[in-house]
PDB file of C-alpha atoms in Angstrom:
ATOM      1  CA  UNK U   1     193.627 208.190  16.568  1.00  0.00           C
ATOM      2  CA  UNK U   2     194.699 209.219  13.100  1.00  0.00           C
ATOM      3  CA  UNK U   3     191.925 208.985  10.486  1.00  0.00           C
ATOM      4  CA  UNK U   4     194.048 206.786   8.224  1.00  0.00           C
ATOM      5  CA  UNK U   5     194.621 204.259  11.013  1.00  0.00           C
ATOM      6  CA  UNK U   6     193.801 200.672   9.929  1.00  0.00           C
ATOM      7  CA  UNK U   7     192.031 200.093  13.259  1.00  0.00           C
ATOM      8  CA  UNK U   8     189.530 202.885  12.571  1.00  0.00           C
ATOM      9  CA  UNK U   9     186.315 201.380  11.235  1.00  0.00           C
ATOM     10  CA  UNK U  10     184.119 203.636   9.116  1.00  0.00           C
ATOM     11  CA  UNK U  11     180.400 203.652   9.763  1.00  0.00           C
ATOM     12  CA  UNK U  12     178.426 204.243   6.590  1.00  0.00           C
ATOM     13  CA  UNK U  13     175.009 205.694   7.384  1.00  0.00           C
ATOM     14  CA  UNK U  14     173.318 204.800   4.137  1.00  0.00           C
ATOM     15  CA  UNK U  15     175.230 202.400   1.904  1.00  0.00           C
ATOM     16  CA  UNK U  16     173.330 201.545  -1.267  1.00  0.00           C
ATOM     17  CA  UNK U  17     171.876 198.068  -1.414  1.00  0.00           C
ATOM     18  CA  UNK U  18     170.033 197.023  -4.546  1.00  0.00           C
ATOM     19  CA  UNK U  19     169.186 193.699  -6.098  1.00  0.00           C
ATOM     20  CA  UNK U  20     169.363 192.871  -9.786  1.00  0.00           C
ATOM     21  CA  UNK U  21     165.565 193.265  -9.967  1.00  0.00           C
ATOM     22  CA  UNK U  22     165.847 196.692  -8.293  1.00  0.00           C
ATOM     23  CA  UNK U  23     168.457 197.766 -10.836  1.00  0.00           C
ATOM     24  CA  UNK U  24     166.301 196.544 -13.710  1.00  0.00           C
ATOM     25  CA  UNK U  25     163.313 198.555 -12.486  1.00  0.00           C
ATOM     26  CA  UNK U  26     165.464 201.644 -11.884  1.00  0.00           C
ATOM     27  CA  UNK U  27     166.873 201.391 -15.395  1.00  0.00           C
ATOM     28  CA  UNK U  28     163.354 201.032 -16.825  1.00  0.00           C
ATOM     29  CA  UNK U  29     162.281 204.179 -14.946  1.00  0.00           C
ATOM     30  CA  UNK U  30     165.292 206.079 -16.294  1.00  0.00           C
ATOM     31  CA  UNK U  31     164.761 204.787 -19.832  1.00  0.00           C
ATOM     32  CA  UNK U  32     161.067 205.766 -19.757  1.00  0.00           C
ATOM     33  CA  UNK U  33     161.786 209.213 -18.295  1.00  0.00           C
ATOM     34  CA  UNK U  34     160.139 208.590 -14.909  1.00  0.00           C
ATOM     35  CA  UNK U  35     162.804 209.936 -12.581  1.00  0.00           C
ATOM     36  CA  UNK U  36     160.815 212.053 -10.125  1.00  0.00           C
ATOM     37  CA  UNK U  37     158.424 212.620  -8.510  1.00  0.00           C
ATOM     38  CA  UNK U  38     156.016 209.992  -9.877  1.00  0.00           C
ATOM     39  CA  UNK U  39     155.791 207.195 -12.372  1.00  0.00           C
ATOM     40  CA  UNK U  40     153.687 204.213 -13.372  1.00  0.00           C
ATOM     41  CA  UNK U  41     155.015 202.055 -10.510  1.00  0.00           C
ATOM     42  CA  UNK U  42     153.956 204.427  -7.698  1.00  0.00           C
ATOM     43  CA  UNK U  43     150.331 203.252  -7.411  1.00  0.00           C
ATOM     44  CA  UNK U  44     151.393 199.597  -7.358  1.00  0.00           C
ATOM     45  CA  UNK U  45     154.041 200.354  -4.747  1.00  0.00           C
ATOM     46  CA  UNK U  46     151.491 202.130  -2.530  1.00  0.00           C
ATOM     47  CA  UNK U  47     149.072 199.183  -2.760  1.00  0.00           C
ATOM     48  CA  UNK U  48     151.811 196.660  -1.958  1.00  0.00           C
ATOM     49  CA  UNK U  49     153.139 198.766   0.919  1.00  0.00           C
ATOM     50  CA  UNK U  50     149.673 199.125   2.435  1.00  0.00           C
ATOM     51  CA  UNK U  51     149.141 195.369   2.204  1.00  0.00           C
ATOM     52  CA  UNK U  52     152.564 194.593   3.672  1.00  0.00           C
ATOM     53  CA  UNK U  53     151.937 196.886   6.655  1.00  0.00           C
ATOM     54  CA  UNK U  54     148.303 195.907   7.222  1.00  0.00           C
ATOM     55  CA  UNK U  55     146.924 199.342   6.341  1.00  0.00           C
ATOM     56  CA  UNK U  56     144.101 200.363   4.029  1.00  0.00           C
ATOM     57  CA  UNK U  57     146.286 202.909   2.230  1.00  0.00           C
ATOM     58  CA  UNK U  58     149.882 204.082   1.910  1.00  0.00           C
ATOM     59  CA  UNK U  59     151.362 207.199   0.331  1.00  0.00           C
ATOM     60  CA  UNK U  60     154.671 207.380  -1.470  1.00  0.00           C
ATOM     61  CA  UNK U  61     156.275 210.804  -1.335  1.00  0.00           C
ATOM     62  CA  UNK U  62     159.109 212.397  -3.259  1.00  0.00           C
ATOM     63  CA  UNK U  63     161.440 212.846  -0.286  1.00  0.00           C
ATOM     64  CA  UNK U  64     162.021 212.222   3.385  1.00  0.00           C
ATOM     65  CA  UNK U  65     161.388 215.918   3.984  1.00  0.00           C
ATOM     66  CA  UNK U  66     157.942 215.620   2.409  1.00  0.00           C
ATOM     67  CA  UNK U  67     157.256 212.548   4.558  1.00  0.00           C
ATOM     68  CA  UNK U  68     158.238 214.364   7.757  1.00  0.00           C
ATOM     69  CA  UNK U  69     156.146 217.381   6.769  1.00  0.00           C
ATOM     70  CA  UNK U  70     153.080 215.218   6.065  1.00  0.00           C
ATOM     71  CA  UNK U  71     153.542 213.230   9.291  1.00  0.00           C
ATOM     72  CA  UNK U  72     153.571 216.441  11.322  1.00  0.00           C
ATOM     73  CA  UNK U  73     150.413 217.696   9.591  1.00  0.00           C
ATOM     74  CA  UNK U  74     148.621 214.370  10.108  1.00  0.00           C
ATOM     75  CA  UNK U  75     149.804 214.384  13.732  1.00  0.00           C
ATOM     76  CA  UNK U  76     148.179 217.776  14.275  1.00  0.00           C
ATOM     77  CA  UNK U  77     151.431 219.642  14.909  1.00  0.00           C
ATOM     78  CA  UNK U  78     151.188 223.351  14.196  1.00  0.00           C
ATOM     79  CA  UNK U  79     151.943 226.889  15.362  1.00  0.00           C
ATOM     80  CA  UNK U  80     152.808 227.106  19.039  1.00  0.00           C
ATOM     81  CA  UNK U  81     153.742 223.436  19.330  1.00  0.00           C
ATOM     82  CA  UNK U  82     157.197 222.294  20.395  1.00  0.00           C
ATOM     83  CA  UNK U  83     158.753 219.177  18.868  1.00  0.00           C
ATOM     84  CA  UNK U  84     161.785 217.288  20.155  1.00  0.00           C
ATOM     85  CA  UNK U  85     164.364 216.886  17.398  1.00  0.00           C
ATOM     86  CA  UNK U  86     167.616 214.964  17.444  1.00  0.00           C
ATOM     87  CA  UNK U  87     170.828 216.932  17.056  1.00  0.00           C
ATOM     88  CA  UNK U  88     172.201 214.054  14.967  1.00  0.00           C
ATOM     89  CA  UNK U  89     170.062 214.587  11.902  1.00  0.00           C
ATOM     90  CA  UNK U  90     169.740 216.273   8.543  1.00  0.00           C
ATOM     91  CA  UNK U  91     168.410 219.845   8.425  1.00  0.00           C
ATOM     92  CA  UNK U  92     165.132 218.580   6.951  1.00  0.00           C
ATOM     93  CA  UNK U  93     164.063 217.227  10.342  1.00  0.00           C
ATOM     94  CA  UNK U  94     164.015 220.664  11.942  1.00  0.00           C
ATOM     95  CA  UNK U  95     162.890 222.346   8.719  1.00  0.00           C
ATOM     96  CA  UNK U  96     159.751 220.197   8.555  1.00  0.00           C
ATOM     97  CA  UNK U  97     158.891 221.253  12.110  1.00  0.00           C
ATOM     98  CA  UNK U  98     159.287 224.914  11.072  1.00  0.00           C
ATOM     99  CA  UNK U  99     157.182 224.345   7.917  1.00  0.00           C
ATOM    100  CA  UNK U 100     154.135 223.702  10.123  1.00  0.00           C
ATOM    101  CA  UNK U 101     154.926 226.694  12.353  1.00  0.00           C
ATOM    102  CA  UNK U 102     156.144 224.651  15.312  1.00  0.00           C
ATOM    103  CA  UNK U 103     159.380 225.079  17.262  1.00  0.00           C
ATOM    104  CA  UNK U 104     162.108 222.431  17.071  1.00  0.00           C
ATOM    105  CA  UNK U 105     163.744 221.709  20.427  1.00  0.00           C
ATOM    106  CA  UNK U 106     167.051 219.928  19.983  1.00  0.00           C
ATOM    107  CA  UNK U 107     168.046 216.980  22.165  1.00  0.00           C
ATOM    108  CA  UNK U 108     171.449 215.300  21.979  1.00  0.00           C
ATOM    109  CA  UNK U 109     171.973 211.706  20.988  1.00  0.00           C
ATOM    110  CA  UNK U 110     173.270 208.805  23.020  1.00  0.00           C
ATOM    111  CA  UNK U 111     176.950 208.258  22.234  1.00  0.00           C
ATOM    112  CA  UNK U 112     176.631 204.478  21.897  1.00  0.00           C
ATOM    113  CA  UNK U 113     173.405 204.192  19.870  1.00  0.00           C
ATOM    114  CA  UNK U 114     173.222 207.533  18.017  1.00  0.00           C
ATOM    115  CA  UNK U 115     169.516 207.614  18.945  1.00  0.00           C
ATOM    116  CA  UNK U 116     167.957 210.309  21.096  1.00  0.00           C
ATOM    117  CA  UNK U 117     169.355 210.023  24.617  1.00  0.00           C
ATOM    118  CA  UNK U 118     166.381 208.810  26.725  1.00  0.00           C
ATOM    119  CA  UNK U 119     167.671 210.557  29.860  1.00  0.00           C
ATOM    120  CA  UNK U 120     167.943 213.861  28.018  1.00  0.00           C
ATOM    121  CA  UNK U 121     164.470 213.375  26.527  1.00  0.00           C
ATOM    122  CA  UNK U 122     163.042 212.746  30.013  1.00  0.00           C
ATOM    123  CA  UNK U 123     164.829 215.811  31.384  1.00  0.00           C
ATOM    124  CA  UNK U 124     163.510 217.994  28.555  1.00  0.00           C
ATOM    125  CA  UNK U 125     159.967 216.678  28.979  1.00  0.00           C
ATOM    126  CA  UNK U 126     160.167 217.423  32.731  1.00  0.00           C
ATOM    127  CA  UNK U 127     161.522 220.902  32.002  1.00  0.00           C
ATOM    128  CA  UNK U 128     158.712 221.547  29.528  1.00  0.00           C
ATOM    129  CA  UNK U 129     156.075 220.346  31.997  1.00  0.00           C
ATOM    130  CA  UNK U 130     157.426 222.583  34.771  1.00  0.00           C
ATOM    131  CA  UNK U 131     157.465 225.559  32.401  1.00  0.00           C
ATOM    132  CA  UNK U 132     153.990 224.622  31.114  1.00  0.00           C
ATOM    133  CA  UNK U 133     155.393 224.249  27.621  1.00  0.00           C
ATOM    134  CA  UNK U 134     154.183 220.808  26.538  1.00  0.00           C
ATOM    135  CA  UNK U 135     155.431 218.952  23.504  1.00  0.00           C
ATOM    136  CA  UNK U 136     153.546 217.373  20.635  1.00  0.00           C
TER     137      UNK U 136
END
């Protein structure tokens, strides 16, 4: 099928979606010079996020990469560990695994859902167990 075909539907992975209130707060942050990584709204956001998710605390980070890195540290992943990583991802996913000294092991995605293919995950887990190379 030719890319310019009218029957080809594009799938946008991250279209922007902001409300008027969101835009107002973003403009205030820009106008006040609070672009990154922190600003006066961060503490309030963390409190509201914790409350909304039923947790005592929440942490806002400067990027998804930082979030992945912190999650791996909190999860106890480190040198010698192996972590399953989707092949349909941004480099940061595997990079965060390497940051903690672990080894990313790539698993393909399901064609229909774009999520990790459960059959391939099961096969890789079985292979790791037989080879006595467990995953975190």
